[in-house]
XYZ file of C-alpha atoms in Angstrom:
692
model
C -49.552 8.568 -15.828
C -48.057 9.414 -19.377
C -45.482 6.965 -20.984
C -43.215 7.825 -23.339
C -41.877 5.175 -25.685
C -38.552 6.136 -27.221
C -37.856 4.375 -30.410
C -34.178 4.361 -30.359
C -32.158 3.471 -33.491
C -28.779 2.396 -33.861
C -26.492 5.313 -33.848
C -23.862 3.584 -36.104
C -23.956 0.542 -38.426
C -21.395 -1.825 -37.022
C -22.810 -5.013 -37.828
C -23.918 -6.109 -34.507
C -27.149 -7.217 -35.780
C -26.387 -6.660 -39.416
C -25.434 -9.066 -42.220
C -22.172 -11.223 -41.921
C -19.103 -10.445 -43.377
C -17.284 -12.023 -46.467
C -17.956 -15.509 -47.352
C -17.699 -17.973 -44.290
C -18.931 -15.209 -42.238
C -15.720 -14.287 -40.720
C -14.814 -10.754 -40.079
C -12.769 -8.751 -37.533
C -14.468 -7.397 -34.384
C -13.063 -5.039 -32.168
C -14.738 -6.182 -29.039
C -15.349 -3.631 -26.565
C -14.693 -0.612 -28.641
C -17.955 1.443 -27.655
C -16.700 2.785 -24.563
C -17.365 6.291 -24.795
C -17.759 9.258 -22.688
C -20.865 11.358 -22.565
C -18.909 14.461 -24.101
C -17.953 12.283 -27.153
C -21.655 11.370 -27.786
C -22.917 14.571 -27.410
C -20.352 16.068 -29.690
C -20.417 13.557 -32.402
C -23.769 11.521 -32.289
C -26.522 14.098 -31.015
C -27.324 14.602 -34.598
C -28.094 11.047 -35.259
C -30.634 10.525 -32.078
C -33.960 9.958 -33.115
C -37.183 10.337 -31.055
C -41.060 10.611 -31.842
C -42.530 13.929 -32.757
C -44.003 14.463 -29.224
C -44.278 17.862 -27.865
C -44.465 16.641 -24.121
C -40.922 14.852 -25.105
C -39.643 18.020 -26.448
C -40.797 19.799 -23.299
C -38.569 17.158 -21.229
C -35.567 19.067 -21.932
C -34.666 21.317 -19.264
C -37.211 19.981 -16.881
C -35.486 18.702 -13.436
C -36.953 15.357 -12.431
C -35.451 12.510 -10.767
C -35.222 8.980 -11.719
C -37.434 6.952 -8.963
C -36.699 3.534 -10.679
C -35.018 1.763 -13.463
C -35.505 -1.566 -15.029
C -33.883 -3.728 -17.510
C -36.450 -5.940 -19.121
C -35.189 -9.309 -21.030
C -31.880 -9.572 -19.201
C -31.258 -13.246 -18.709
C -27.344 -14.094 -18.723
C -26.356 -10.564 -18.329
C -26.431 -9.350 -14.768
C -28.917 -6.619 -14.442
C -27.773 -5.102 -11.337
C -24.097 -4.642 -12.095
C -25.114 -2.927 -15.506
C -27.730 -0.602 -14.229
C -25.337 0.564 -11.432
C -23.013 2.068 -14.206
C -25.583 3.987 -16.050
C -26.269 7.789 -15.895
C -29.834 6.793 -15.147
C -29.065 4.386 -12.313
C -31.493 3.261 -9.701
C -31.481 5.131 -6.417
C -28.722 3.936 -4.169
C -27.751 4.816 -0.298
C -29.880 4.023 2.773
C -30.334 6.775 4.858
C -29.466 9.564 2.167
C -30.646 8.462 -1.238
C -28.670 9.253 -4.285
C -31.340 9.874 -7.404
C -29.862 10.355 -10.946
C -31.597 13.210 -12.659
C -33.384 12.278 -16.073
C -32.256 13.691 -19.222
C -33.365 12.400 -22.603
C -30.245 13.067 -24.395
C -28.122 11.266 -21.763
C -30.489 8.344 -21.957
C -29.273 7.757 -25.593
C -25.897 7.354 -23.918
C -27.313 5.009 -21.615
C -28.580 2.759 -24.537
C -25.027 2.685 -25.863
C -23.662 1.851 -22.601
C -25.800 -1.101 -22.305
C -25.005 -2.378 -25.622
C -21.401 -2.065 -24.986
C -21.568 -3.663 -21.637
C -23.229 -6.470 -23.249
C -20.768 -6.739 -26.220
C -17.948 -6.928 -23.771
C -19.306 -10.026 -22.379
C -19.619 -11.881 -25.537
C -23.301 -10.771 -26.647
C -22.403 -8.938 -29.718
C -25.852 -9.075 -31.115
C -27.319 -7.475 -28.167
C -29.917 -4.494 -28.900
C -31.889 -2.115 -26.596
C -35.133 -2.561 -28.677
C -37.376 0.147 -26.589
C -37.048 2.412 -23.905
C -39.999 3.370 -21.797
C -40.077 6.749 -19.730
C -43.146 6.446 -17.248
C -44.184 9.813 -15.376
C -44.900 8.815 -11.861
C -45.213 12.278 -10.548
C -44.430 16.172 -11.755
C -40.785 15.527 -10.542
C -40.080 11.818 -10.803
C -39.960 9.118 -13.763
C -39.447 5.288 -13.939
C -37.467 4.245 -16.884
C -37.604 0.691 -18.411
C -35.082 -0.705 -20.941
C -36.033 -3.549 -23.058
C -33.070 -5.771 -24.010
C -32.711 -8.290 -26.579
C -29.471 -10.331 -25.619
C -29.114 -12.379 -28.685
C -26.838 -15.501 -28.521
C -23.444 -15.312 -26.989
C -20.323 -15.523 -29.150
C -18.146 -18.425 -27.874
C -14.461 -18.434 -27.670
C -13.435 -21.480 -29.372
C -9.735 -21.168 -29.768
C -6.512 -19.057 -28.600
C -3.735 -18.925 -31.007
C -0.258 -17.599 -29.919
C 2.079 -16.607 -32.818
C 5.084 -14.844 -33.370
C 5.604 -11.748 -35.149
C 6.655 -11.813 -38.858
C 10.314 -13.149 -38.763
C 9.885 -15.175 -35.490
C 9.287 -18.925 -35.868
C 6.057 -19.598 -34.386
C 7.065 -23.007 -33.105
C 10.895 -23.304 -32.658
C 11.441 -19.804 -31.492
C 8.786 -19.436 -29.049
C 9.322 -22.846 -27.757
C 12.971 -21.912 -27.011
C 11.771 -19.121 -24.868
C 9.513 -21.121 -22.846
C 10.034 -24.142 -20.264
C 7.979 -26.275 -22.425
C 8.086 -27.834 -25.861
C 5.005 -26.019 -27.021
C 3.253 -22.376 -26.913
C 0.082 -24.283 -25.904
C 1.367 -24.864 -22.414
C 1.876 -21.044 -22.006
C -1.518 -20.246 -23.154
C -2.757 -23.024 -20.715
C -0.995 -21.619 -17.835
C -2.303 -17.896 -18.475
C -5.815 -19.292 -19.014
C -5.433 -20.714 -15.301
C -5.004 -17.008 -14.154
C -7.195 -14.944 -16.531
C -10.785 -14.160 -16.286
C -11.572 -16.000 -19.554
C -12.472 -19.713 -20.374
C -12.311 -21.639 -23.617
C -16.047 -22.494 -24.811
C -17.568 -20.061 -22.831
C -18.864 -16.765 -23.923
C -16.029 -14.418 -24.994
C -15.309 -11.614 -22.223
C -13.496 -8.704 -23.482
C -11.769 -7.770 -19.930
C -10.740 -11.585 -19.841
C -9.239 -11.339 -23.224
C -7.218 -8.281 -22.104
C -6.298 -10.182 -18.841
C -5.199 -13.181 -21.074
C -2.701 -10.921 -23.071
C -1.294 -9.673 -19.893
C -0.891 -12.989 -18.318
C 0.991 -14.171 -21.377
C 3.411 -10.913 -21.331
C 3.794 -11.628 -17.410
C 4.971 -15.166 -18.436
C 7.760 -13.730 -20.883
C 8.625 -11.108 -18.541
C 9.340 -13.556 -15.770
C 11.693 -15.158 -18.070
C 13.888 -12.068 -18.421
C 12.220 -10.378 -21.605
C 11.496 -7.100 -20.191
C 10.674 -5.487 -23.589
C 8.150 -8.451 -24.671
C 4.800 -6.934 -26.572
C 1.831 -9.147 -27.021
C -0.632 -7.659 -29.406
C -3.678 -9.684 -30.650
C -7.203 -9.513 -32.343
C -10.313 -11.542 -32.057
C -11.741 -12.984 -35.029
C -15.396 -13.266 -34.996
C -17.720 -15.749 -37.179
C -21.180 -13.737 -37.063
C -23.045 -16.566 -38.388
C -21.703 -19.465 -36.134
C -21.511 -17.094 -33.255
C -17.837 -18.371 -32.349
C -14.654 -16.562 -32.089
C -10.731 -17.182 -32.218
C -8.306 -15.109 -30.280
C -4.961 -14.443 -31.948
C -2.173 -13.192 -29.840
C 0.889 -11.931 -31.504
C 4.223 -11.941 -29.431
C 7.434 -9.937 -29.923
C 9.658 -10.990 -27.295
C 12.550 -8.836 -27.839
C 16.059 -9.760 -26.416
C 16.699 -11.459 -23.024
C 17.511 -8.582 -20.558
C 20.227 -8.457 -17.835
C 20.398 -5.848 -15.305
C 23.062 -2.869 -15.611
C 23.826 -0.175 -13.092
C 21.809 1.256 -10.301
C 21.158 4.946 -9.429
C 18.928 6.528 -7.033
C 16.949 9.659 -7.178
C 14.992 11.754 -4.742
C 17.198 11.498 -1.611
C 18.045 14.527 0.330
C 18.763 13.058 3.943
C 18.764 9.344 3.574
C 22.257 7.942 2.369
C 22.160 6.383 -0.873
C 23.458 3.257 0.639
C 20.661 2.676 2.464
C 18.591 2.212 -0.620
C 21.398 0.155 -2.387
C 21.760 -2.260 0.553
C 18.228 -3.301 -0.184
C 18.443 -3.673 -4.026
C 18.109 -7.669 -4.560
C 20.259 -8.046 -7.808
C 23.681 -7.208 -9.117
C 24.819 -6.019 -12.388
C 24.951 -8.623 -14.715
C 22.030 -10.685 -13.297
C 19.067 -11.609 -15.420
C 16.255 -9.542 -15.319
C 13.695 -10.607 -13.197
C 10.323 -8.858 -11.808
C 10.460 -10.791 -8.639
C 13.708 -9.063 -7.536
C 12.037 -5.651 -8.362
C 9.141 -6.607 -6.084
C 11.451 -7.527 -3.185
C 13.442 -4.485 -3.590
C 10.320 -2.471 -3.159
C 9.051 -4.356 -0.331
C 12.466 -4.127 1.449
C 12.554 -0.371 0.877
C 8.992 0.054 2.395
C 9.736 -2.240 5.307
C 12.629 -0.119 6.325
C 10.523 3.019 6.535
C 13.034 4.920 5.109
C 11.086 5.967 2.127
C 7.371 6.575 1.178
C 7.315 5.846 -2.329
C 9.260 3.796 -4.979
C 9.345 3.618 -8.712
C 11.522 2.066 -11.004
C 12.504 3.277 -14.501
C 14.688 2.130 -17.265
C 15.179 2.934 -21.093
C 12.960 1.039 -23.548
C 14.447 2.993 -26.520
C 16.038 0.561 -28.761
C 15.188 -2.458 -26.662
C 18.787 -2.784 -25.126
C 19.619 -5.945 -23.703
C 21.325 -4.368 -20.756
C 19.017 -1.935 -18.664
C 20.621 0.725 -16.427
C 17.770 1.061 -13.367
C 16.902 4.276 -11.793
C 15.124 3.816 -8.484
C 13.010 6.986 -7.825
C 12.229 7.448 -4.176
C 10.546 9.905 -2.063
C 11.526 10.395 1.588
C 8.692 10.411 4.181
C 7.909 13.645 6.337
C 9.963 13.676 9.543
C 6.599 13.740 11.603
C 3.731 11.262 11.758
C 0.842 11.110 14.177
C -1.891 8.562 14.242
C -5.078 8.346 16.244
C -7.611 5.641 16.628
C -10.080 3.914 18.731
C -12.304 1.079 18.999
C -14.393 -1.425 21.298
C -13.688 -4.783 22.846
C -16.132 -7.054 23.849
C -15.244 -10.256 25.428
C -17.044 -12.900 27.889
C -15.681 -11.281 31.077
C -15.413 -7.584 30.179
C -15.870 -4.834 27.874
C -13.330 -2.397 26.687
C -13.451 1.394 25.202
C -10.023 1.661 23.536
C -8.155 4.451 22.123
C -4.670 4.484 20.791
C -2.248 7.566 19.750
C 0.959 6.695 18.085
C 3.781 9.335 17.230
C 6.953 8.748 14.962
C 9.792 10.882 14.412
C 11.747 10.007 11.482
C 15.397 10.926 11.259
C 15.468 11.677 14.992
C 19.234 11.284 15.739
C 20.861 10.408 12.480
C 18.994 9.942 8.994
C 18.560 6.050 9.539
C 17.204 6.522 13.300
C 13.271 6.722 14.102
C 11.630 7.526 17.615
C 8.311 5.808 18.283
C 5.908 6.741 20.987
C 2.907 4.587 21.415
C -0.055 4.744 23.904
C -3.164 2.636 24.292
C -5.398 3.556 27.020
C -8.684 1.443 27.629
C -11.566 1.860 29.737
C -12.450 -1.674 31.023
C -15.590 -2.938 32.773
C -15.848 -6.245 34.087
C -19.452 -7.946 33.884
C -19.405 -9.308 37.236
C -18.780 -5.911 38.624
C -15.633 -6.687 40.320
C -13.581 -3.832 38.332
C -14.040 -0.561 36.489
C -10.902 1.472 35.620
C -8.144 1.972 33.116
C -5.840 -0.485 31.542
C -2.839 1.159 30.012
C -0.121 0.058 27.861
C 2.713 2.625 26.681
C 6.155 2.436 24.938
C 9.072 4.509 23.651
C 11.560 3.030 21.286
C 14.215 3.668 18.973
C 14.784 1.887 15.714
C 18.059 2.124 13.644
C 18.640 0.637 10.135
C 22.012 -0.589 9.204
C 23.070 -0.655 12.671
C 26.607 -2.118 12.270
C 26.015 -3.816 8.971
C 23.766 -3.357 5.958
C 20.203 -4.444 6.801
C 20.772 -4.920 10.509
C 18.153 -3.269 12.673
C 18.565 -2.516 16.145
C 15.867 -1.441 18.496
C 15.689 -0.297 22.207
C 12.403 0.097 24.009
C 11.159 0.878 27.404
C 7.704 0.424 28.359
C 4.852 0.464 31.142
C 1.750 -1.449 31.291
C -1.211 -1.771 33.841
C -3.728 -4.694 32.810
C -6.422 -5.983 34.717
C -7.189 -9.897 33.736
C -9.889 -11.908 35.254
C -8.814 -12.531 38.896
C -5.507 -10.769 39.173
C -3.829 -7.362 38.009
C -0.371 -6.930 36.557
C 1.446 -3.583 36.396
C 5.081 -2.521 35.915
C 7.791 -1.224 33.609
C 9.720 -3.309 31.320
C 13.055 -2.609 29.119
C 14.445 -4.374 26.145
C 16.945 -4.410 23.286
C 17.106 -6.487 20.220
C 18.378 -6.867 16.705
C 17.075 -8.784 13.454
C 18.353 -9.200 9.917
C 17.107 -11.045 6.862
C 18.998 -13.324 4.489
C 18.648 -15.254 1.283
C 16.590 -12.702 -0.627
C 14.702 -11.980 2.811
C 13.223 -15.382 2.964
C 15.402 -16.022 6.345
C 14.765 -13.912 9.512
C 16.836 -14.032 12.546
C 15.610 -12.083 15.653
C 17.591 -12.017 18.944
C 16.252 -9.911 21.996
C 16.714 -9.370 25.647
C 14.258 -7.793 28.224
C 13.921 -7.091 31.733
C 10.092 -7.209 32.870
C 9.047 -6.419 36.178
C 5.449 -6.931 36.974
C 3.638 -6.315 40.355
C 0.729 -8.778 40.450
C -2.238 -8.649 42.775
C -4.506 -11.327 42.720
C -8.194 -11.451 44.250
C -7.642 -15.006 45.692
C -5.667 -16.454 48.496
C -2.129 -15.233 48.405
C -0.586 -18.877 49.259
C -2.512 -20.494 46.453
C -1.449 -17.753 44.259
C 2.539 -18.164 44.838
C 1.908 -21.754 44.574
C 0.611 -21.272 40.883
C 3.631 -18.782 39.993
C 1.354 -15.603 40.941
C 4.013 -13.662 43.012
C 3.314 -10.151 44.375
C 6.387 -8.781 42.400
C 8.093 -10.705 39.623
C 10.902 -9.508 37.805
C 11.746 -11.827 34.817
C 14.781 -11.542 32.848
C 14.384 -13.160 29.287
C 16.539 -13.736 26.217
C 14.598 -14.800 22.949
C 15.729 -15.847 19.604
C 13.448 -16.558 16.753
C 14.226 -18.354 13.163
C 11.583 -17.595 10.528
C 11.441 -18.947 6.993
C 9.107 -16.888 4.546
C 8.062 -19.233 1.588
C 4.847 -17.339 0.931
C 3.726 -15.421 -2.091
C 2.106 -12.499 0.162
C 2.676 -12.508 3.959
C -0.419 -10.580 4.172
C -2.844 -12.493 1.963
C -0.858 -15.509 1.031
C -2.400 -17.962 -1.617
C 0.484 -20.370 -1.926
C 3.701 -21.450 -0.206
C 4.503 -22.036 3.447
C 5.928 -20.344 6.547
C 8.271 -21.875 9.012
C 9.346 -20.359 12.243
C 10.375 -21.419 15.747
C 11.362 -19.372 18.938
C 13.206 -20.229 22.053
C 12.917 -18.296 25.329
C 15.313 -18.532 28.260
C 13.767 -16.846 31.331
C 14.863 -16.470 34.643
C 12.426 -15.117 37.480
C 14.532 -13.110 40.264
C 11.737 -13.542 43.170
C 9.314 -16.270 44.115
C 10.709 -19.559 43.441
C 13.462 -17.962 41.340
C 12.175 -20.297 38.444
C 14.508 -20.832 35.349
C 12.877 -22.025 32.145
C 13.227 -22.562 28.506
C 9.923 -22.324 26.222
C 10.209 -23.857 22.666
C 7.527 -22.786 20.334
C 7.456 -23.726 16.544
C 4.902 -22.778 14.175
C 4.343 -24.141 10.714
C 1.885 -22.832 8.108
C 0.799 -23.824 4.375
C -1.384 -22.578 1.680
C -2.452 -24.346 -1.496
C -4.588 -22.623 -4.176
C -7.399 -24.524 -5.898
C -8.317 -22.315 -9.121
C -8.449 -18.958 -9.047
C -10.980 -18.364 -5.901
C -10.200 -20.893 -3.369
C -7.235 -21.321 -0.983
C -6.789 -24.017 1.408
C -4.773 -23.105 4.571
C -3.421 -25.253 7.171
C -1.321 -24.666 10.444
C 0.224 -26.351 13.398
C 1.563 -24.488 16.401
C 3.114 -26.077 19.272
C 4.647 -24.889 22.524
C 6.553 -26.550 25.522
C 8.709 -25.860 28.709
C 11.813 -27.245 28.585
C 14.619 -27.495 31.333
C 12.484 -25.734 34.020
C 13.066 -25.215 37.648
C 9.745 -23.868 39.385
C 6.652 -22.642 37.789
C 6.888 -20.501 34.663
C 5.844 -16.962 35.746
C 2.042 -16.537 34.893
C 3.091 -13.475 32.572
C 5.034 -15.860 30.237
C 2.790 -18.773 30.031
C 0.763 -20.103 26.968
C -2.925 -19.057 26.679
C -5.119 -20.719 24.308
C -8.332 -19.646 22.330
C -9.060 -16.332 20.490
C -8.988 -15.097 16.975
C -5.792 -16.614 16.066
C -5.739 -20.095 17.301
C -8.677 -22.037 18.757
C -11.914 -20.088 17.527
C -14.478 -21.761 19.638
C -12.923 -20.118 22.882
C -12.713 -16.592 23.525
C -9.044 -15.010 24.144
C -6.999 -16.831 26.917
C -10.126 -18.890 28.015
C -8.603 -22.337 26.628
C -6.226 -22.403 29.669
C -5.875 -24.096 32.826
C -6.811 -22.029 35.841
C -8.560 -22.120 39.196
C -12.037 -21.096 40.639
C -12.620 -18.819 43.590
C -15.641 -17.621 45.497
C -16.420 -14.230 46.154
C -14.287 -14.335 49.453
C -11.169 -15.293 47.192
C -11.064 -18.846 48.560
C -9.784 -21.143 45.752
C -12.328 -24.076 45.000
C -11.172 -27.111 43.752
C -12.260 -28.259 39.871
C -14.383 -30.969 41.320
C -16.328 -28.769 43.622
C -16.892 -26.081 41.147
C -18.342 -28.773 38.748
C -21.010 -29.264 41.525
C -22.485 -25.841 40.426
C -21.542 -23.872 43.707
C -22.956 -20.416 42.845
C -20.909 -16.817 42.222
C -17.645 -18.560 41.267
C -15.117 -17.014 38.827
C -12.826 -18.721 36.612
C -9.470 -17.347 36.398
C -7.425 -18.709 33.504
C -3.767 -18.949 34.710
C -2.050 -20.365 31.546
C 0.007 -23.589 30.588
C 3.399 -24.605 30.207
C 2.460 -26.863 27.225
C 0.196 -25.767 24.061
C -0.920 -27.057 20.689
C -3.012 -25.532 18.052
C -3.949 -26.859 14.699
C -6.101 -25.092 12.205
C -7.477 -26.064 8.756
C -9.672 -23.543 6.628
C -10.999 -22.952 3.314
C -11.133 -19.534 1.881
C -13.300 -18.632 -0.971
C -13.484 -15.349 -2.914
C -17.165 -15.021 -3.520
C -17.825 -11.407 -5.195
C -16.193 -7.847 -5.342
C -17.682 -5.064 -3.586
C -15.993 -1.572 -4.481
C -13.406 -3.538 -6.290
C -12.330 -5.346 -3.454
C -13.011 -9.425 -2.663
C -15.556 -10.244 -0.139
C -14.817 -14.196 0.808
C -16.228 -16.791 3.021
C -14.355 -19.167 5.101
C -15.230 -22.636 6.598
C -12.696 -23.667 9.293
C -12.229 -26.385 12.083
C -9.654 -25.863 14.903
C -8.403 -28.131 17.264
C -6.153 -27.190 20.603
C -5.390 -27.548 24.041
C -3.158 -25.684 26.809
C -2.264 -27.776 29.635
C -0.113 -27.308 32.991
C 2.700 -29.646 32.038
C 3.514 -31.119 28.856
C 2.767 -34.824 30.448
C -0.892 -33.549 30.821
C -1.146 -33.084 26.861
C -2.992 -35.587 25.005
C -3.307 -35.043 21.210
C -6.068 -37.586 21.015
C -8.464 -35.315 23.297
C -8.007 -31.731 21.925
C -10.787 -29.518 22.167
C -12.364 -29.043 18.720
C -14.544 -26.403 17.196
C -15.841 -25.583 13.532
C -17.408 -22.512 11.961
C -17.437 -20.023 9.311
C -16.580 -16.411 8.897
C -16.312 -13.503 6.394
C -13.469 -11.459 4.822
C -13.684 -7.957 3.352
C -10.349 -7.501 1.654
C -8.852 -3.830 1.950
C -5.406 -2.379 0.961
C -4.602 -2.822 4.672
C -5.500 -6.326 4.955
C -8.867 -8.190 5.513
C -11.463 -7.120 7.919
C -12.215 -10.545 9.376
C -15.436 -11.946 11.307
C -15.360 -15.437 12.359
C -17.867 -17.406 14.545
C -16.707 -20.772 16.121
C -18.704 -23.377 17.777
C -17.140 -25.997 19.997
C -17.729 -29.629 18.970
C -16.588 -31.691 21.989
C -15.327 -31.467 25.707
C -17.974 -29.369 27.099
C -17.268 -30.908 30.590
C -15.154 -31.074 32.231
C -13.733 -27.457 32.551
C -11.966 -25.288 31.470
C -14.662 -22.573 30.780
C -17.735 -24.671 29.815
C -19.728 -21.653 28.796
C -20.515 -20.425 26.388
C -20.077 -22.911 23.508
C -19.242 -20.524 20.805
C -17.225 -17.423 20.228
C -17.520 -14.409 17.826
C -14.225 -13.069 16.690
C -13.728 -9.598 14.837
C -10.407 -8.572 13.965
C -7.943 -7.563 11.257
C -5.898 -9.774 9.004
C -6.246 -13.477 8.514
C -6.218 -16.120 11.240
C -2.781 -17.366 10.040
């Protein structure tokens, strides 16, 4: 085994380990200025690379050998794994197919510079790679060891926010803020930036701090604000002071709006979704809401805002650049479902035709077939859900959306099947900057239901052989969250009222009221506390509410100690379809089947803490702890909030651009008996999106 020791010398004397600056030791340090490409180093620095005069080392040039292992010796505060992963000579990666770096003695010098730059950007300005060992483990493999001397960390002692020359650093800045001191602006920015006082100076955090200060003034209407800065480093005391220089420019107002990029969509469809008027003060939140509204309409596929910055005008004329989507869109997907009573192999195909009848109308076709296999062997076959709908934007007035849908479904549940068509129409509109939403819809649902148990018992429970139901539903929702997909702060309120009439069986008439309340509170930058309370009750009913319209508890969005629909009143029947009383079922009669039939009252409460743990591929991996309570009962009189079913558990979230991928495991804490559904005492949920 041959070991090459490269005595790597500094490429450029930059004072990282050299003498201090002028008297007092203070000097300006451009932290993080050593980010260079391989090409830059090859072009500018190769002549300064020094090696031992070793014929074996000279022979290394041009030989093709892979890097079997890489180690960083001496790293204490620095994350060695993160550092090594960014080197050209990185450790092997991959599970089934390994990715090996190729050994190059010239690029090895680039990696030395990268290590030093990595340490400097994290506050270790005196860090040096003192030695590199290259160990020949075979004719075509080498192992590399970098020896690092971190040195002491440079501590950020103070942050000063001052105005550019000509701006009063106290009175002028205070007049532009909501506080009497610029220190409040810095303190607010520090809460959001990845940097802390009296901690090592992190260059990325310093850049983030500048951006947070800039965002503070942009939010107050200073669209042309600039925030420059420098870091003063005392190399003797290993301390630093960050100086931010503010030039706010004038307070800006919106001017005219023009739209570019349209060919078929009318310009009014874009202008109807602009959340400002000429003369309004500049507000980036209005730009964000406009972008969200345009994307939500489905009329455009990209949105970009542009205005002139030349001369820093007080009135900005905004140009909205949009791109129209392609007229045809096809999506295909699939998945599997594993639930306590059955398995499903699922497929999905959806097609959208934009500008179907006119530029503002879209045709949607959706099909979701699934092959279902029940664990007890009682059923194996297809479940099918299919629908066709038309959606019209700006139906009669701006931002009023109308929909019309026809659908068919054939679904096998535990103990019964339902199949039949449905048709519905609806309208919805938002108000008050898209905060308030009103939905109105009507539908006719025809469900032919076949039960595996006694027909008379089925009818008494609202499970009729044929069950046409006419429904009218209204929903009022207020959106007070900062982000509807991954909220960190704010609240959400909604309430729906459904009036229904069954035309056969007992010809039931009913009203269902379902309010839902959610709240979110950040604790620091990584923790969010979330709470929810949801309630459902039948009002003004005659006869039983049809089984297709009842409340069912349990599942990934409600009480996570139960599988979907399993927290529900129901019946037990034997293999011959005879209904068995609950008291008899509790005696342990074998081969009984539990059939959840839903209830007319329901409550669900959820409390969880969400913690962002670490980033993987630039996205957060989060851990969650939760406690859920809930119950579903036949009538409101049966609902007892002092005897809810409780479950606790935890989960993981991996945040993606389309929402978090979620895995939750819930364990039931109480009421294992009496029924419903005494087993199992836990449930695993895998889904997309937060629980609430």
